[in-house]
Amino acid sequence: MRIVIAEDLLLLREGLVRVLTDTGHVVVAAVSTAPDLAEAVAEHRPDLSIVDVRLPPGFRDEGLRAALAIRRREPTTPILILSQYVERVYAAELIADGHGAVGYLLKDRVTALDEFLDAIDRVAAGGTAMDPEVVRQLFARNNGDRGIAALTAREREVLGLVAQGLSNSAICAELVLAPASVEKHISNILAKLELPPSDDTHRRVRAVLAYLNQ
């Protein structure tokens, strides 16, 4: 996989380069500013961009805004956000465009290498990889919605795992449920949210996330 990294902290940037290179990926550019990110993506057309939210010069939300601008120009460009914070408004905009190929992970949770590599593979393939805390805050934003309010506690739990990007089999393992039970929960969730069922896991995840971020 050809990857662009945008991270201002030198040690973290070099650490990501080392990890990705050692696991068979090619880092085509490792930059520290939002303008350099835009140039690198335009030049290299990477399979995935890993982007920090807060980049120079303002160290506020330059990285995330640059990612949004990239997605507006090329809606299916895979973007994985790494951040210390949940920027809820921008995260909602990034996720809810309906095109998939997005992820938002908190840096202090990216400790398991296998899980991180699985997340980049999932996003590059057009899926979604969401930190549980991001999902929690997006749920909280829509807590008053009648569709969400109609879900049972178990259905909310299943939907949270779907939003993180887990497959049906992974949800079975996480909740110790039979496949038929998970399928029934997901069918009920989609019906209550007035979202049509789909066999396409990526499209299903995008639809649920788009709904949660309206």
Coordinates of C-alpha atoms in Angstrom, one line a residue:
M1 CA 0.0 0.0 0.0
R2 CA 1.3 3.5 -0.9
I3 CA 0.7 5.9 2.1
V4 CA 1.1 9.6 2.8
I5 CA 1.6 10.6 6.5
A6 CA 0.9 14.1 7.8
E7 CA 2.1 14.5 11.4
D8 CA 4.0 17.4 12.9
L9 CA 5.7 15.5 15.7
L10 CA 8.9 14.2 14.3
L11 CA 9.2 11.1 16.6
L12 CA 5.7 10.0 15.9
R13 CA 6.0 10.7 12.2
E14 CA 9.2 8.7 12.0
G15 CA 7.7 5.9 14.1
L16 CA 4.7 5.6 11.8
V17 CA 7.1 5.5 8.8
R18 CA 9.1 2.7 10.5
V19 CA 6.1 0.6 11.4
L20 CA 4.4 0.9 8.0
T21 CA 7.6 0.2 6.1
D22 CA 8.5 -2.8 8.3
T23 CA 5.0 -4.3 7.6
G24 CA 5.4 -4.1 3.8
H25 CA 3.9 -0.7 3.0
V26 CA 5.5 2.2 1.1
V27 CA 5.4 5.6 2.6
V28 CA 5.6 7.9 -0.5
A29 CA 5.6 11.1 1.6
A30 CA 5.8 12.0 5.3
V31 CA 5.0 15.7 5.8
S32 CA 4.4 18.0 8.8
T33 CA 2.0 20.7 7.5
A34 CA -1.5 20.9 5.9
P35 CA -0.3 22.5 2.6
D36 CA 2.4 19.8 2.2
L37 CA -0.3 17.2 2.8
A38 CA -2.4 18.6 0.0
E39 CA 0.6 18.7 -2.4
A40 CA 1.7 15.2 -1.5
V41 CA -1.8 13.7 -2.1
A42 CA -2.1 15.5 -5.4
E43 CA 1.4 14.4 -6.5
H44 CA 1.3 10.7 -5.3
R45 CA -2.4 9.7 -5.4
P46 CA -1.7 7.4 -2.4
D47 CA -3.8 4.4 -1.4
L48 CA -4.3 6.0 2.0
S49 CA -3.4 9.2 3.9
I50 CA -2.9 9.2 7.6
V51 CA -3.5 12.7 9.0
D52 CA -3.1 14.4 12.3
V53 CA -5.9 16.9 13.2
R54 CA -3.7 19.7 14.5
L55 CA -1.0 20.7 12.1
P56 CA 1.1 23.9 11.7
P57 CA 0.8 26.8 11.6
G58 CA -2.2 27.2 13.9
F59 CA -2.2 23.7 15.5
R60 CA -6.0 23.8 15.7
D61 CA -7.8 21.8 13.0
E62 CA -5.6 22.4 9.9
G63 CA -5.1 18.7 9.2
L64 CA -8.7 17.8 9.4
R65 CA -9.8 20.7 7.3
A66 CA -7.2 19.7 4.7
A67 CA -8.5 16.2 4.7
L68 CA -12.0 17.5 4.1
A69 CA -10.8 19.7 1.2
I70 CA -9.1 16.6 -0.3
R71 CA -12.3 14.6 0.0
R72 CA -14.3 17.4 -1.7
R73 CA -12.0 17.2 -4.7
E74 CA -11.7 13.4 -4.7
P75 CA -14.6 12.0 -2.6
T76 CA -13.3 8.4 -2.5
T77 CA -9.8 9.3 -1.3
P78 CA -9.1 7.1 1.7
I79 CA -8.3 9.2 4.8
L80 CA -7.5 7.9 8.3
I81 CA -7.4 10.6 11.0
L82 CA -5.2 10.2 14.0
S83 CA -5.9 12.6 16.9
Q84 CA -5.7 13.2 20.6
Y85 CA -9.1 14.8 20.5
V86 CA -12.6 14.2 19.0
E87 CA -13.3 17.2 16.7
R88 CA -17.0 16.2 16.5
V89 CA -18.3 18.7 13.9
Y90 CA -15.5 18.1 11.4
A91 CA -15.6 14.3 12.2
A92 CA -19.3 14.3 11.4
E93 CA -18.7 16.1 8.1
L94 CA -15.9 13.7 7.1
I95 CA -17.9 10.6 8.0
A96 CA -21.3 11.6 6.7
D97 CA -20.4 12.3 3.1
G98 CA -21.5 8.7 2.3
H99 CA -18.4 7.7 0.4
G100 CA -16.8 5.5 3.0
A101 CA -13.0 5.0 3.1
V102 CA -12.6 7.0 6.3
G103 CA -11.4 6.4 9.8
Y104 CA -10.9 8.4 13.0
L105 CA -8.7 6.9 15.7
L106 CA -7.5 8.5 18.9
K107 CA -3.8 8.3 19.3
D108 CA -3.8 7.0 22.9
R109 CA -5.8 4.0 21.7
V110 CA -3.5 3.0 18.9
T111 CA -1.4 0.7 20.9
A112 CA -2.1 -2.7 19.3
L113 CA -0.2 -3.0 16.1
D114 CA -2.5 -5.6 14.6
E115 CA -5.6 -3.5 15.2
F116 CA -3.9 -0.4 13.7
L117 CA -2.9 -2.3 10.6
D118 CA -6.4 -3.8 10.3
A119 CA -7.8 -0.3 10.5
I120 CA -5.6 1.0 7.6
D121 CA -6.4 -2.0 5.5
R122 CA -10.2 -1.5 6.1
V123 CA -10.1 2.2 5.3
A124 CA -8.0 1.7 2.2
A125 CA -10.4 -0.9 1.0
G126 CA -13.3 1.6 1.2
G127 CA -14.5 0.7 4.7
T128 CA -14.6 2.5 8.0
A129 CA -12.5 2.4 11.2
M130 CA -13.9 4.4 14.1
D131 CA -12.6 4.8 17.6
P132 CA -15.2 3.8 20.2
E133 CA -15.0 7.3 21.8
V134 CA -15.8 9.0 18.5
V135 CA -18.8 6.7 18.0
R136 CA -19.9 7.4 21.6
Q137 CA -19.8 11.2 21.0
L138 CA -21.6 10.9 17.7
F139 CA -24.3 8.8 19.4
A140 CA -24.6 11.4 22.1
R141 CA -25.2 14.1 19.5
N142 CA -28.2 12.3 18.2
N143 CA -29.5 11.0 21.5
G144 CA -32.9 12.7 21.1
D145 CA -33.6 11.2 17.7
R146 CA -36.6 9.0 17.7
G147 CA -34.9 6.3 15.5
I148 CA -32.0 6.0 17.9
A149 CA -34.3 6.2 20.9
A150 CA -36.3 3.3 19.6
L151 CA -33.2 1.0 19.7
T152 CA -32.9 -1.5 22.5
A153 CA -29.7 -1.5 24.6
R154 CA -28.4 -4.5 22.7
E155 CA -29.2 -2.9 19.4
R156 CA -27.3 0.2 20.4
E157 CA -24.3 -2.0 21.4
V158 CA -24.4 -3.8 18.0
L159 CA -24.8 -0.5 16.2
G160 CA -21.7 0.9 18.0
L161 CA -19.7 -2.0 16.8
V162 CA -21.0 -1.7 13.3
A163 CA -20.1 2.0 13.3
Q164 CA -16.5 1.1 14.3
G165 CA -16.3 -1.0 11.2
L166 CA -16.6 -4.5 12.6
S167 CA -18.0 -7.3 10.4
N168 CA -20.8 -9.5 11.5
S169 CA -18.4 -12.3 12.5
A170 CA -16.3 -9.9 14.5
I171 CA -19.5 -8.6 16.3
C172 CA -20.4 -12.3 17.1
A173 CA -17.0 -12.8 18.7
E174 CA -17.1 -9.5 20.6
L175 CA -20.6 -10.0 22.1
V176 CA -20.5 -13.8 22.1
L177 CA -23.6 -14.0 20.0
A178 CA -24.7 -16.5 17.3
P179 CA -24.5 -15.2 13.7
A180 CA -28.3 -15.4 13.3
S181 CA -28.7 -13.2 16.4
V182 CA -26.4 -10.5 15.0
E183 CA -28.1 -10.6 11.7
K184 CA -31.5 -10.1 13.3
H185 CA -30.2 -7.2 15.4
I186 CA -28.8 -5.5 12.4
S187 CA -31.9 -6.0 10.4
N188 CA -34.0 -4.5 13.3
I189 CA -31.5 -1.5 13.5
L190 CA -31.8 -0.7 9.8
A191 CA -35.5 -1.0 9.9
K192 CA -35.9 1.3 12.9
L193 CA -33.5 3.8 11.3
E194 CA -35.4 3.5 8.0
L195 CA -32.2 2.4 6.2
P196 CA -32.6 -0.4 3.6
P197 CA -30.7 -3.7 4.4
S198 CA -27.7 -4.4 2.4
D199 CA -25.2 -7.3 2.0
D200 CA -22.5 -4.8 1.4
T201 CA -20.9 -4.3 4.8
H202 CA -19.1 -1.1 3.8
R203 CA -22.2 0.5 2.3
R204 CA -24.1 -0.5 5.5
V205 CA -21.6 1.2 7.7
R206 CA -21.5 4.3 5.7
A207 CA -25.3 4.5 5.7
V208 CA -25.5 4.1 9.5
L209 CA -22.8 6.7 10.1
A210 CA -24.4 9.1 7.6
Y211 CA -27.6 8.8 9.6
L212 CA -25.9 9.3 12.9
N213 CA -24.3 12.5 11.6
Q214 CA -27.3 14.2 10.0

